[in-house]
Amino acid sequence: MPYWLEVPIKSFPYLLKGAVTTLEVTSLSVLLGLLIGTFVGMGRLSRNPIFSRPATVYVEFIRGTPLLVQIYIIYFGLPSLGLNLPKFPAGIIALGINSGAYVAEIVRAGIQSISHGQYEAARSLGLTHWQAMRYIILPQAFRNILPALGNEFIALTKDSSLVSVIAITELLRAGQIVISRTFQSFSVYFAVALLYFVMTFTMSRMVRWVEKRLAIP
Amino acid sequence: MSEILRVENLWKSFGKLTVLKGVNLTLNRGEVLVIVGPSGGGKSTFLRCINHLEKPDRGRIMFDGQEVDESKVNINQIRSKIGMVFQQFNLFPHLKVVENLTLAPIKVKGLEESEAMEKARRLLEKVGLIDKIDSYPSQLSGGQQQRVAIARALMMDPDLMLFDEPTSALDPELVGEVLDTMKSLARDGMTMIVVTHEMGFAKEVADRIAFMEDGNFVEEGPPKEFFKNPKNPRTREFLSRILNV
Ligand SMILES: Nc1ncnc2c1ncn2[C@@H]1O[C@H](COP(=O)(O)OP(=O)(O)OP(=O)(O)O)[C@@H](O)[C@H]1O
Ligand SMILES: [Mg+2]
């Protein structure tokens, strides 16, 4: 077997471990992003500027700055303020905060897509604002925005490669480590790309499956 | 007869547009009041002020001895006692019929799920839709959806029911079934305020008819007099218009 082929095959288990780390980092960031995005998305729609102003500032700032810079701020910048985060939490928080801004915009559009009559019907039955959100508005909104959320999660999977810069050995960094020992850039990077593709392709299929399952008759 | 609702000097504006101009009304338990009037006269706004879906600018609303005002009482508790039926039904499309009915009683009144189910069955039986219990709203006709919406409101044991043009969005052949449901409700003694253009219904069921125009009640009375000898020229004009189409 030629060396260029032997390297990616032999180091496959190692790359796979990196891919698992990528999935771990991504899924935790997705959860954090969803949590932040749901509340910020609702906040942006609030009539009370105490909620809507900070939500808008957050969304605009995050979307207007590079993710790489955000990662640097959280991992290298915060320690100078006395807040030392280990690399894993730092990476997840940076990705989650970043994704939260995009999710917030998606959630906002999702809530706006539900007719106001739904909210009024819920309130007229005596449900509180939060109950109306929780049981009536958000479940419908999330169904509508599932495809957009799916795209966001796929984007986040790819963006998670950026946390390699703070020495988290996810898929990209695992590949780089293999290359530094073997100098087989092309075949190893190609294997890395393939693994990313398998992950994102599976995710897009899963989103479609969930979409079908949750579809309202 | 005991008073259930009293509205005193109710004002409401949207920006520069004043929609309600000092409306007064009293309603006794078991009464059916039908409100008619031209488009834009403020009928919907008036209904929506009663349960504070719209916040009045001025005036007082007393419901069952309590002032309807978010800063003074638990508005959710009051709303749960005032059923509302909308022109567009507003069923929750992601929930089955039975879930549409049981959600609020469970979450607002703390009913056990089994109790709520029992009650939902009884009410669906009553509106003739027990076989649709596990359907989704989109699988029902408009008339069926509106009957489910009525049952949903009844689940909270309301003391007052508000109907805002409940049949206006329906195909003509589906209007009857909804009106029949409302008639049987009236026969059972429910207190109702109904905004509608269905004059047949008004004649048959209403204890009083009130004509609302330009933000106030212009004339009101029992249906017979109202239709026979409308005193106000505006009322006369309106009636001749809708009765002759
Ligand atoms: N949320 C709102 N914001 C601004 N204007 C409103 C709002 N709701 C109602 N209006 C205006 O208030 C006026 C009265 O509306 P309302 O819906 O109460 O009339 P209506 O008597 O129910 O008429 P219709 O028979 O057409 O339903 C209309 O001119 C309407 O455009
Ligand atoms: Mg109206």
Short mmCIF file of C-alpha atoms in Angstrom, two decimals, chain B residues 42 150 200 210 221 225 229:
data_model
loop_
_atom_site.label_atom_id
_atom_site.label_comp_id
_atom_site.label_asym_id
_atom_site.label_seq_id
_atom_site.Cartn_x
_atom_site.Cartn_y
_atom_site.Cartn_z
CA GLY B 42 -65.55 49.11 17.65
CA ILE B 150 -66.62 26.64 21.68
CA GLY B 200 -82.18 35.22 12.52
CA ALA B 210 -77.46 46.62 20.92
CA GLY B 221 -83.59 46.90 23.34
CA GLU B 225 -88.80 46.32 19.37
CA ASN B 229 -89.41 50.17 15.68
#
